[in-house]
Amino acid sequence: MNIDFFALFLIGFFGGFSHCIGMCGGFVATYTFKIAENDPAPDNSYFKKLVPHLLYNSGRLVTYTILGELFGFIGGTLGLIFAIQDFQGGLQLLAGIFMVLMGLDIAGLIPNLEPDAFPGVNIFKRTVNALFNKVNRKNIFVLGMVLGLIPCGLVYAVGAKAAATQSIAGGFLTMLIFGLGTFPAMFFTGFIVNLLSVKVRGRLYRIAAILVILMGILTILRGIDALGWIKIYWLSSF
């Protein structure tokens, strides 16, 4: 599992400095300006400026871990219903295939798998707009939690991995480590977003996509091994 956790952190790290900045950087800039407008800091200290970013990203991290627990619970529950050995292998196989597909999608190598509209998207947008209009230092944490639900290829891929753990704790750790990987980029995005060119962000995003694909392949091999189709002895090293 150690190699999995390391890979998850790297996926979050490289994805954070590429995809997350591009997708959520506008949100960060918007809430920063809105907070200054709605809830001016009593002083102009550096620490006061960082607190909203810390709270926002903490809220986002909480949402990721809750999703991880949910995915892990669903995977574990289904594992109790079906034959454990076969289901575990089958779930890992499906999760791995999904991760590879999402990695290819993230890299732009196959048609976009994410539809432009999801059920409930309009309700989600109205909720976000309402929070943005009233955002301040007291509710920025809630905004982070809500925006943690934004449809995202990286979250989908890691969520599949969380389900494959078949446990609440495993799902929690999977999404926690991924979320911590995204933390540096999103925490400091207001300071670095202008320092990274679109070209550099594109390269980092491709690295994240490659890591997702590699983790997906490893998960597929674990599924094949668990199903007994092929015995892969070296997997125990990972």
PDB file of C-alpha atoms in Angstrom:
ATOM      1  CA  MET A   1       0.000   0.000   0.000  1.00  0.00           C
ATOM      2  CA  ASN A   2       2.935   2.385   0.526  1.00  0.00           C
ATOM      3  CA  ILE A   3       3.553   2.722  -3.210  1.00  0.00           C
ATOM      4  CA  ASP A   4      -0.159   3.438  -3.662  1.00  0.00           C
ATOM      5  CA  PHE A   5      -0.109   6.232  -1.095  1.00  0.00           C
ATOM      6  CA  PHE A   6       3.026   7.745  -2.606  1.00  0.00           C
ATOM      7  CA  ALA A   7       1.474   7.621  -6.083  1.00  0.00           C
ATOM      8  CA  LEU A   8      -1.781   9.127  -4.783  1.00  0.00           C
ATOM      9  CA  PHE A   9       0.110  12.038  -3.253  1.00  0.00           C
ATOM     10  CA  LEU A  10       2.005  12.617  -6.507  1.00  0.00           C
ATOM     11  CA  ILE A  11      -1.238  12.504  -8.511  1.00  0.00           C
ATOM     12  CA  GLY A  12      -2.668  15.157  -6.209  1.00  0.00           C
ATOM     13  CA  PHE A  13       0.544  17.207  -6.248  1.00  0.00           C
ATOM     14  CA  PHE A  14       1.045  17.334 -10.013  1.00  0.00           C
ATOM     15  CA  GLY A  15      -2.685  17.554 -10.622  1.00  0.00           C
ATOM     16  CA  GLY A  16      -2.890  20.421  -8.139  1.00  0.00           C
ATOM     17  CA  PHE A  17      -0.261  22.489  -9.915  1.00  0.00           C
ATOM     18  CA  SER A  18      -1.900  21.891 -13.297  1.00  0.00           C
ATOM     19  CA  HIS A  19      -5.567  20.903 -13.443  1.00  0.00           C
ATOM     20  CA  CYS A  20      -6.673  22.293 -10.060  1.00  0.00           C
ATOM     21  CA  ILE A  21      -5.090  25.697 -10.653  1.00  0.00           C
ATOM     22  CA  GLY A  22      -6.686  25.904 -14.084  1.00  0.00           C
ATOM     23  CA  MET A  23     -10.097  24.678 -12.907  1.00  0.00           C
ATOM     24  CA  CYS A  24     -10.331  26.269  -9.450  1.00  0.00           C
ATOM     25  CA  GLY A  25      -7.878  29.168  -9.626  1.00  0.00           C
ATOM     26  CA  GLY A  26     -10.731  31.449 -10.681  1.00  0.00           C
ATOM     27  CA  PHE A  27     -12.738  30.416  -7.621  1.00  0.00           C
ATOM     28  CA  VAL A  28      -9.800  31.214  -5.358  1.00  0.00           C
ATOM     29  CA  ALA A  29      -9.321  34.644  -6.915  1.00  0.00           C
ATOM     30  CA  THR A  30     -13.065  35.341  -6.691  1.00  0.00           C
ATOM     31  CA  TYR A  31     -13.481  34.431  -3.030  1.00  0.00           C
ATOM     32  CA  THR A  32     -10.302  36.347  -2.154  1.00  0.00           C
ATOM     33  CA  PHE A  33     -11.755  39.538  -3.647  1.00  0.00           C
ATOM     34  CA  LYS A  34     -15.199  38.857  -2.187  1.00  0.00           C
ATOM     35  CA  ILE A  35     -13.826  38.355   1.323  1.00  0.00           C
ATOM     36  CA  ALA A  36     -11.921  41.621   1.088  1.00  0.00           C
ATOM     37  CA  GLU A  37     -15.183  43.264   0.039  1.00  0.00           C
ATOM     38  CA  ASN A  38     -17.593  41.543   2.453  1.00  0.00           C
ATOM     39  CA  ASP A  39     -15.392  41.030   5.504  1.00  0.00           C
ATOM     40  CA  PRO A  40     -12.310  43.273   5.555  1.00  0.00           C
ATOM     41  CA  ALA A  41      -9.549  42.025   7.846  1.00  0.00           C
ATOM     42  CA  PRO A  42      -9.003  44.147  10.967  1.00  0.00           C
ATOM     43  CA  ASP A  43      -5.376  44.355   9.935  1.00  0.00           C
ATOM     44  CA  ASN A  44      -3.381  43.723   6.801  1.00  0.00           C
ATOM     45  CA  SER A  45      -1.124  41.020   8.242  1.00  0.00           C
ATOM     46  CA  TYR A  46       0.239  38.203   6.100  1.00  0.00           C
ATOM     47  CA  PHE A  47      -1.297  35.623   8.446  1.00  0.00           C
ATOM     48  CA  LYS A  48      -4.779  37.135   8.102  1.00  0.00           C
ATOM     49  CA  LYS A  49      -4.507  36.826   4.337  1.00  0.00           C
ATOM     50  CA  LEU A  50      -3.560  33.138   4.558  1.00  0.00           C
ATOM     51  CA  VAL A  51      -6.316  32.055   6.972  1.00  0.00           C
ATOM     52  CA  PRO A  52      -9.153  32.067   4.370  1.00  0.00           C
ATOM     53  CA  HIS A  53      -7.069  29.888   2.024  1.00  0.00           C
ATOM     54  CA  LEU A  54      -6.341  27.464   4.864  1.00  0.00           C
ATOM     55  CA  LEU A  55     -10.036  27.245   5.776  1.00  0.00           C
ATOM     56  CA  TYR A  56     -11.164  26.884   2.146  1.00  0.00           C
ATOM     57  CA  ASN A  57      -8.750  24.036   1.444  1.00  0.00           C
ATOM     58  CA  SER A  58      -9.530  22.355   4.753  1.00  0.00           C
ATOM     59  CA  GLY A  59     -13.205  22.339   3.757  1.00  0.00           C
ATOM     60  CA  ARG A  60     -12.308  20.840   0.387  1.00  0.00           C
ATOM     61  CA  LEU A  61     -10.218  18.167   2.120  1.00  0.00           C
ATOM     62  CA  VAL A  62     -13.098  17.262   4.444  1.00  0.00           C
ATOM     63  CA  THR A  63     -15.365  16.703   1.430  1.00  0.00           C
ATOM     64  CA  TYR A  64     -12.766  14.484  -0.235  1.00  0.00           C
ATOM     65  CA  THR A  65     -12.409  12.314   2.876  1.00  0.00           C
ATOM     66  CA  ILE A  66     -16.183  12.000   3.279  1.00  0.00           C
ATOM     67  CA  LEU A  67     -16.436  10.910  -0.357  1.00  0.00           C
ATOM     68  CA  GLY A  68     -13.595   8.456   0.247  1.00  0.00           C
ATOM     69  CA  GLU A  69     -15.404   6.942   3.221  1.00  0.00           C
ATOM     70  CA  LEU A  70     -18.577   6.661   1.138  1.00  0.00           C
ATOM     71  CA  PHE A  71     -16.771   5.001  -1.773  1.00  0.00           C
ATOM     72  CA  GLY A  72     -14.978   2.622   0.586  1.00  0.00           C
ATOM     73  CA  PHE A  73     -18.247   1.773   2.362  1.00  0.00           C
ATOM     74  CA  ILE A  74     -20.016   1.015  -0.920  1.00  0.00           C
ATOM     75  CA  GLY A  75     -17.133  -1.173  -2.066  1.00  0.00           C
ATOM     76  CA  GLY A  76     -17.030  -3.004   1.269  1.00  0.00           C
ATOM     77  CA  THR A  77     -20.807  -3.505   1.379  1.00  0.00           C
ATOM     78  CA  LEU A  78     -20.892  -4.972  -2.113  1.00  0.00           C
ATOM     79  CA  GLY A  79     -17.990  -7.204  -1.114  1.00  0.00           C
ATOM     80  CA  LEU A  80     -20.123  -8.697   1.679  1.00  0.00           C
ATOM     81  CA  ILE A  81     -22.989  -9.377  -0.718  1.00  0.00           C
ATOM     82  CA  PHE A  82     -20.941 -11.146  -3.364  1.00  0.00           C
ATOM     83  CA  ALA A  83     -18.194 -13.753  -3.094  1.00  0.00           C
ATOM     84  CA  ILE A  84     -15.380 -11.850  -1.378  1.00  0.00           C
ATOM     85  CA  GLN A  85     -12.470 -13.155  -3.439  1.00  0.00           C
ATOM     86  CA  ASP A  86     -14.156 -12.804  -6.813  1.00  0.00           C
ATOM     87  CA  PHE A  87     -15.748  -9.469  -5.956  1.00  0.00           C
ATOM     88  CA  GLN A  88     -12.513  -7.996  -4.645  1.00  0.00           C
ATOM     89  CA  GLY A  89     -10.705  -8.983  -7.813  1.00  0.00           C
ATOM     90  CA  GLY A  90     -13.557  -7.834 -10.039  1.00  0.00           C
ATOM     91  CA  LEU A  91     -13.843  -4.479  -8.279  1.00  0.00           C
ATOM     92  CA  GLN A  92     -10.111  -3.868  -8.543  1.00  0.00           C
ATOM     93  CA  LEU A  93     -10.236  -4.825 -12.217  1.00  0.00           C
ATOM     94  CA  LEU A  94     -13.122  -2.439 -12.948  1.00  0.00           C
ATOM     95  CA  ALA A  95     -11.598   0.344 -10.848  1.00  0.00           C
ATOM     96  CA  GLY A  96      -8.286  -0.067 -12.658  1.00  0.00           C
ATOM     97  CA  ILE A  97      -9.934   0.046 -16.091  1.00  0.00           C
ATOM     98  CA  PHE A  98     -11.850   3.167 -15.063  1.00  0.00           C
ATOM     99  CA  MET A  99      -8.650   4.812 -13.805  1.00  0.00           C
ATOM    100  CA  VAL A 100      -6.844   4.058 -17.069  1.00  0.00           C
ATOM    101  CA  LEU A 101      -9.752   5.508 -19.068  1.00  0.00           C
ATOM    102  CA  MET A 102      -9.844   8.618 -16.878  1.00  0.00           C
ATOM    103  CA  GLY A 103      -6.080   8.987 -17.198  1.00  0.00           C
ATOM    104  CA  LEU A 104      -6.360   8.809 -20.990  1.00  0.00           C
ATOM    105  CA  ASP A 105      -9.203  11.317 -20.833  1.00  0.00           C
ATOM    106  CA  ILE A 106      -7.190  13.677 -18.620  1.00  0.00           C
ATOM    107  CA  ALA A 107      -4.283  13.421 -21.061  1.00  0.00           C
ATOM    108  CA  GLY A 108      -6.632  14.271 -23.938  1.00  0.00           C
ATOM    109  CA  LEU A 109      -5.962  10.982 -25.716  1.00  0.00           C
ATOM    110  CA  ILE A 110      -9.617   9.908 -25.947  1.00  0.00           C
ATOM    111  CA  PRO A 111     -12.924  11.818 -26.288  1.00  0.00           C
ATOM    112  CA  ASN A 112     -14.041  13.625 -23.145  1.00  0.00           C
ATOM    113  CA  LEU A 113     -15.726  11.194 -20.749  1.00  0.00           C
ATOM    114  CA  GLU A 114     -17.194  13.945 -18.579  1.00  0.00           C
ATOM    115  CA  PRO A 115     -20.561  15.227 -19.813  1.00  0.00           C
ATOM    116  CA  ASP A 116     -21.054  18.968 -19.859  1.00  0.00           C
ATOM    117  CA  ALA A 117     -24.133  18.688 -17.682  1.00  0.00           C
ATOM    118  CA  PHE A 118     -24.914  16.462 -14.712  1.00  0.00           C
ATOM    119  CA  PRO A 119     -28.210  15.974 -12.861  1.00  0.00           C
ATOM    120  CA  GLY A 120     -28.532  18.705 -10.259  1.00  0.00           C
ATOM    121  CA  VAL A 121     -25.822  20.917 -11.777  1.00  0.00           C
ATOM    122  CA  ASN A 122     -28.104  23.971 -11.842  1.00  0.00           C
ATOM    123  CA  ILE A 123     -28.910  23.540  -8.152  1.00  0.00           C
ATOM    124  CA  PHE A 124     -25.197  23.195  -7.422  1.00  0.00           C
ATOM    125  CA  LYS A 125     -24.426  26.378  -9.378  1.00  0.00           C
ATOM    126  CA  ARG A 126     -27.097  28.349  -7.523  1.00  0.00           C
ATOM    127  CA  THR A 127     -25.713  27.158  -4.190  1.00  0.00           C
ATOM    128  CA  VAL A 128     -22.171  28.159  -5.150  1.00  0.00           C
ATOM    129  CA  ASN A 129     -23.305  31.571  -6.400  1.00  0.00           C
ATOM    130  CA  ALA A 130     -25.192  32.208  -3.168  1.00  0.00           C
ATOM    131  CA  LEU A 131     -22.134  31.292  -1.107  1.00  0.00           C
ATOM    132  CA  PHE A 132     -19.865  33.481  -3.227  1.00  0.00           C
ATOM    133  CA  ASN A 133     -22.155  36.483  -2.816  1.00  0.00           C
ATOM    134  CA  LYS A 134     -22.055  36.171   0.974  1.00  0.00           C
ATOM    135  CA  VAL A 135     -18.605  34.651   1.461  1.00  0.00           C
ATOM    136  CA  ASN A 136     -16.573  35.818   4.454  1.00  0.00           C
ATOM    137  CA  ARG A 137     -14.056  34.411   6.901  1.00  0.00           C
ATOM    138  CA  LYS A 138     -16.815  32.611   8.801  1.00  0.00           C
ATOM    139  CA  ASN A 139     -18.289  30.600   5.923  1.00  0.00           C
ATOM    140  CA  ILE A 140     -15.276  30.128   3.627  1.00  0.00           C
ATOM    141  CA  PHE A 141     -14.872  26.614   5.097  1.00  0.00           C
ATOM    142  CA  VAL A 142     -18.391  25.720   3.886  1.00  0.00           C
ATOM    143  CA  LEU A 143     -17.574  27.082   0.423  1.00  0.00           C
ATOM    144  CA  GLY A 144     -14.538  24.789   0.315  1.00  0.00           C
ATOM    145  CA  MET A 145     -16.699  21.802   1.222  1.00  0.00           C
ATOM    146  CA  VAL A 146     -19.232  22.618  -1.503  1.00  0.00           C
ATOM    147  CA  LEU A 147     -16.615  23.225  -4.196  1.00  0.00           C
ATOM    148  CA  GLY A 148     -15.009  19.915  -3.244  1.00  0.00           C
ATOM    149  CA  LEU A 149     -18.004  18.330  -5.008  1.00  0.00           C
ATOM    150  CA  ILE A 150     -17.145  19.848  -8.404  1.00  0.00           C
ATOM    151  CA  PRO A 151     -17.032  17.060 -11.045  1.00  0.00           C
ATOM    152  CA  CYS A 152     -13.350  16.352 -11.683  1.00  0.00           C
ATOM    153  CA  GLY A 153     -11.598  13.585 -13.595  1.00  0.00           C
ATOM    154  CA  LEU A 154      -8.875  13.225 -10.979  1.00  0.00           C
ATOM    155  CA  VAL A 155     -11.437  12.876  -8.176  1.00  0.00           C
ATOM    156  CA  TYR A 156     -13.352  10.271 -10.204  1.00  0.00           C
ATOM    157  CA  ALA A 157     -10.196   8.246 -10.770  1.00  0.00           C
ATOM    158  CA  VAL A 158      -9.049   8.355  -7.150  1.00  0.00           C
ATOM    159  CA  GLY A 159     -12.627   7.699  -6.000  1.00  0.00           C
ATOM    160  CA  ALA A 160     -12.576   4.436  -7.966  1.00  0.00           C
ATOM    161  CA  LYS A 161      -9.369   3.535  -6.149  1.00  0.00           C
ATOM    162  CA  ALA A 162     -11.055   4.358  -2.826  1.00  0.00           C
ATOM    163  CA  ALA A 163     -13.948   2.018  -3.653  1.00  0.00           C
ATOM    164  CA  ALA A 164     -11.476  -0.736  -4.495  1.00  0.00           C
ATOM    165  CA  THR A 165     -10.113  -0.626  -0.922  1.00  0.00           C
ATOM    166  CA  GLN A 166     -13.523  -1.968   0.219  1.00  0.00           C
ATOM    167  CA  SER A 167     -13.221  -0.260   3.588  1.00  0.00           C
ATOM    168  CA  ILE A 168     -14.202   3.064   5.123  1.00  0.00           C
ATOM    169  CA  ALA A 169     -10.701   3.562   6.538  1.00  0.00           C
ATOM    170  CA  GLY A 170      -9.059   2.667   3.227  1.00  0.00           C
ATOM    171  CA  GLY A 171     -11.330   5.024   1.302  1.00  0.00           C
ATOM    172  CA  PHE A 172     -10.694   7.783   3.846  1.00  0.00           C
ATOM    173  CA  LEU A 173      -6.913   7.412   3.587  1.00  0.00           C
ATOM    174  CA  THR A 174      -6.998   7.211  -0.207  1.00  0.00           C
ATOM    175  CA  MET A 175      -8.858  10.499  -0.615  1.00  0.00           C
ATOM    176  CA  LEU A 176      -7.023  12.147   2.300  1.00  0.00           C
ATOM    177  CA  ILE A 177      -3.590  11.535   0.781  1.00  0.00           C
ATOM    178  CA  PHE A 178      -4.778  12.633  -2.656  1.00  0.00           C
ATOM    179  CA  GLY A 179      -6.287  15.775  -1.130  1.00  0.00           C
ATOM    180  CA  LEU A 180      -3.115  16.556   0.812  1.00  0.00           C
ATOM    181  CA  GLY A 181      -1.223  16.291  -2.465  1.00  0.00           C
ATOM    182  CA  THR A 182      -3.402  19.032  -3.973  1.00  0.00           C
ATOM    183  CA  PHE A 183      -3.078  21.205  -0.868  1.00  0.00           C
ATOM    184  CA  PRO A 184       0.225  23.012  -1.677  1.00  0.00           C
ATOM    185  CA  ALA A 185      -0.926  24.195  -5.101  1.00  0.00           C
ATOM    186  CA  MET A 186      -4.381  25.293  -3.993  1.00  0.00           C
ATOM    187  CA  PHE A 187      -3.137  26.886  -0.768  1.00  0.00           C
ATOM    188  CA  PHE A 188      -0.593  29.052  -2.551  1.00  0.00           C
ATOM    189  CA  THR A 189      -2.453  29.403  -5.839  1.00  0.00           C
ATOM    190  CA  GLY A 190      -3.090  33.088  -5.265  1.00  0.00           C
ATOM    191  CA  PHE A 191       0.664  33.645  -5.122  1.00  0.00           C
ATOM    192  CA  ILE A 192       1.890  31.299  -7.867  1.00  0.00           C
ATOM    193  CA  VAL A 193      -0.860  31.116 -10.488  1.00  0.00           C
ATOM    194  CA  ASN A 194       0.752  33.865 -12.532  1.00  0.00           C
ATOM    195  CA  LEU A 195       4.176  32.226 -12.302  1.00  0.00           C
ATOM    196  CA  LEU A 196       3.168  29.039 -14.134  1.00  0.00           C
ATOM    197  CA  SER A 197       2.549  29.306 -17.856  1.00  0.00           C
ATOM    198  CA  VAL A 198      -0.238  27.364 -19.550  1.00  0.00           C
ATOM    199  CA  LYS A 199       2.444  25.221 -21.215  1.00  0.00           C
ATOM    200  CA  VAL A 200       4.044  24.287 -17.870  1.00  0.00           C
ATOM    201  CA  ARG A 201       0.669  23.497 -16.324  1.00  0.00           C
ATOM    202  CA  GLY A 202      -0.129  21.301 -19.326  1.00  0.00           C
ATOM    203  CA  ARG A 203       3.053  19.303 -18.789  1.00  0.00           C
ATOM    204  CA  LEU A 204       2.341  18.831 -15.081  1.00  0.00           C
ATOM    205  CA  TYR A 205      -1.199  17.732 -15.887  1.00  0.00           C
ATOM    206  CA  ARG A 206       0.134  15.109 -18.300  1.00  0.00           C
ATOM    207  CA  ILE A 207       2.421  13.818 -15.537  1.00  0.00           C
ATOM    208  CA  ALA A 208      -0.623  13.465 -13.269  1.00  0.00           C
ATOM    209  CA  ALA A 209      -2.470  11.659 -16.090  1.00  0.00           C
ATOM    210  CA  ILE A 210       0.432   9.234 -16.568  1.00  0.00           C
ATOM    211  CA  LEU A 211       0.475   8.495 -12.830  1.00  0.00           C
ATOM    212  CA  VAL A 212      -3.285   7.818 -12.892  1.00  0.00           C
ATOM    213  CA  ILE A 213      -2.812   5.419 -15.830  1.00  0.00           C
ATOM    214  CA  LEU A 214       0.087   3.615 -14.123  1.00  0.00           C
ATOM    215  CA  MET A 215      -1.876   3.254 -10.882  1.00  0.00           C
ATOM    216  CA  GLY A 216      -4.828   1.999 -12.923  1.00  0.00           C
ATOM    217  CA  ILE A 217      -2.659  -0.632 -14.612  1.00  0.00           C
ATOM    218  CA  LEU A 218      -1.298  -1.729 -11.229  1.00  0.00           C
ATOM    219  CA  THR A 219      -4.864  -1.971  -9.885  1.00  0.00           C
ATOM    220  CA  ILE A 220      -5.917  -4.032 -12.935  1.00  0.00           C
ATOM    221  CA  LEU A 221      -3.031  -6.436 -12.328  1.00  0.00           C
ATOM    222  CA  ARG A 222      -4.069  -6.778  -8.682  1.00  0.00           C
ATOM    223  CA  GLY A 223      -7.590  -7.612  -9.817  1.00  0.00           C
ATOM    224  CA  ILE A 224      -6.341 -10.235 -12.273  1.00  0.00           C
ATOM    225  CA  ASP A 225      -4.172 -11.731  -9.537  1.00  0.00           C
ATOM    226  CA  ALA A 226      -7.056 -11.785  -7.025  1.00  0.00           C
ATOM    227  CA  LEU A 227      -9.345 -13.463  -9.579  1.00  0.00           C
ATOM    228  CA  GLY A 228      -6.715 -16.145 -10.084  1.00  0.00           C
ATOM    229  CA  TRP A 229      -6.506 -15.621 -13.828  1.00  0.00           C
ATOM    230  CA  ILE A 230      -2.758 -15.073 -13.691  1.00  0.00           C
ATOM    231  CA  LYS A 231      -0.554 -15.304 -10.613  1.00  0.00           C
ATOM    232  CA  ILE A 232       1.604 -12.184 -10.456  1.00  0.00           C
ATOM    233  CA  TYR A 233       4.135 -12.828  -7.708  1.00  0.00           C
ATOM    234  CA  TRP A 234       5.963  -9.501  -7.856  1.00  0.00           C
ATOM    235  CA  LEU A 235       2.787  -7.604  -6.878  1.00  0.00           C
ATOM    236  CA  SER A 236       3.505  -8.425  -3.231  1.00  0.00           C
ATOM    237  CA  SER A 237       6.453  -6.027  -3.455  1.00  0.00           C
ATOM    238  CA  PHE A 238       4.008  -3.144  -3.924  1.00  0.00           C
TER     239      PHE A 238
END
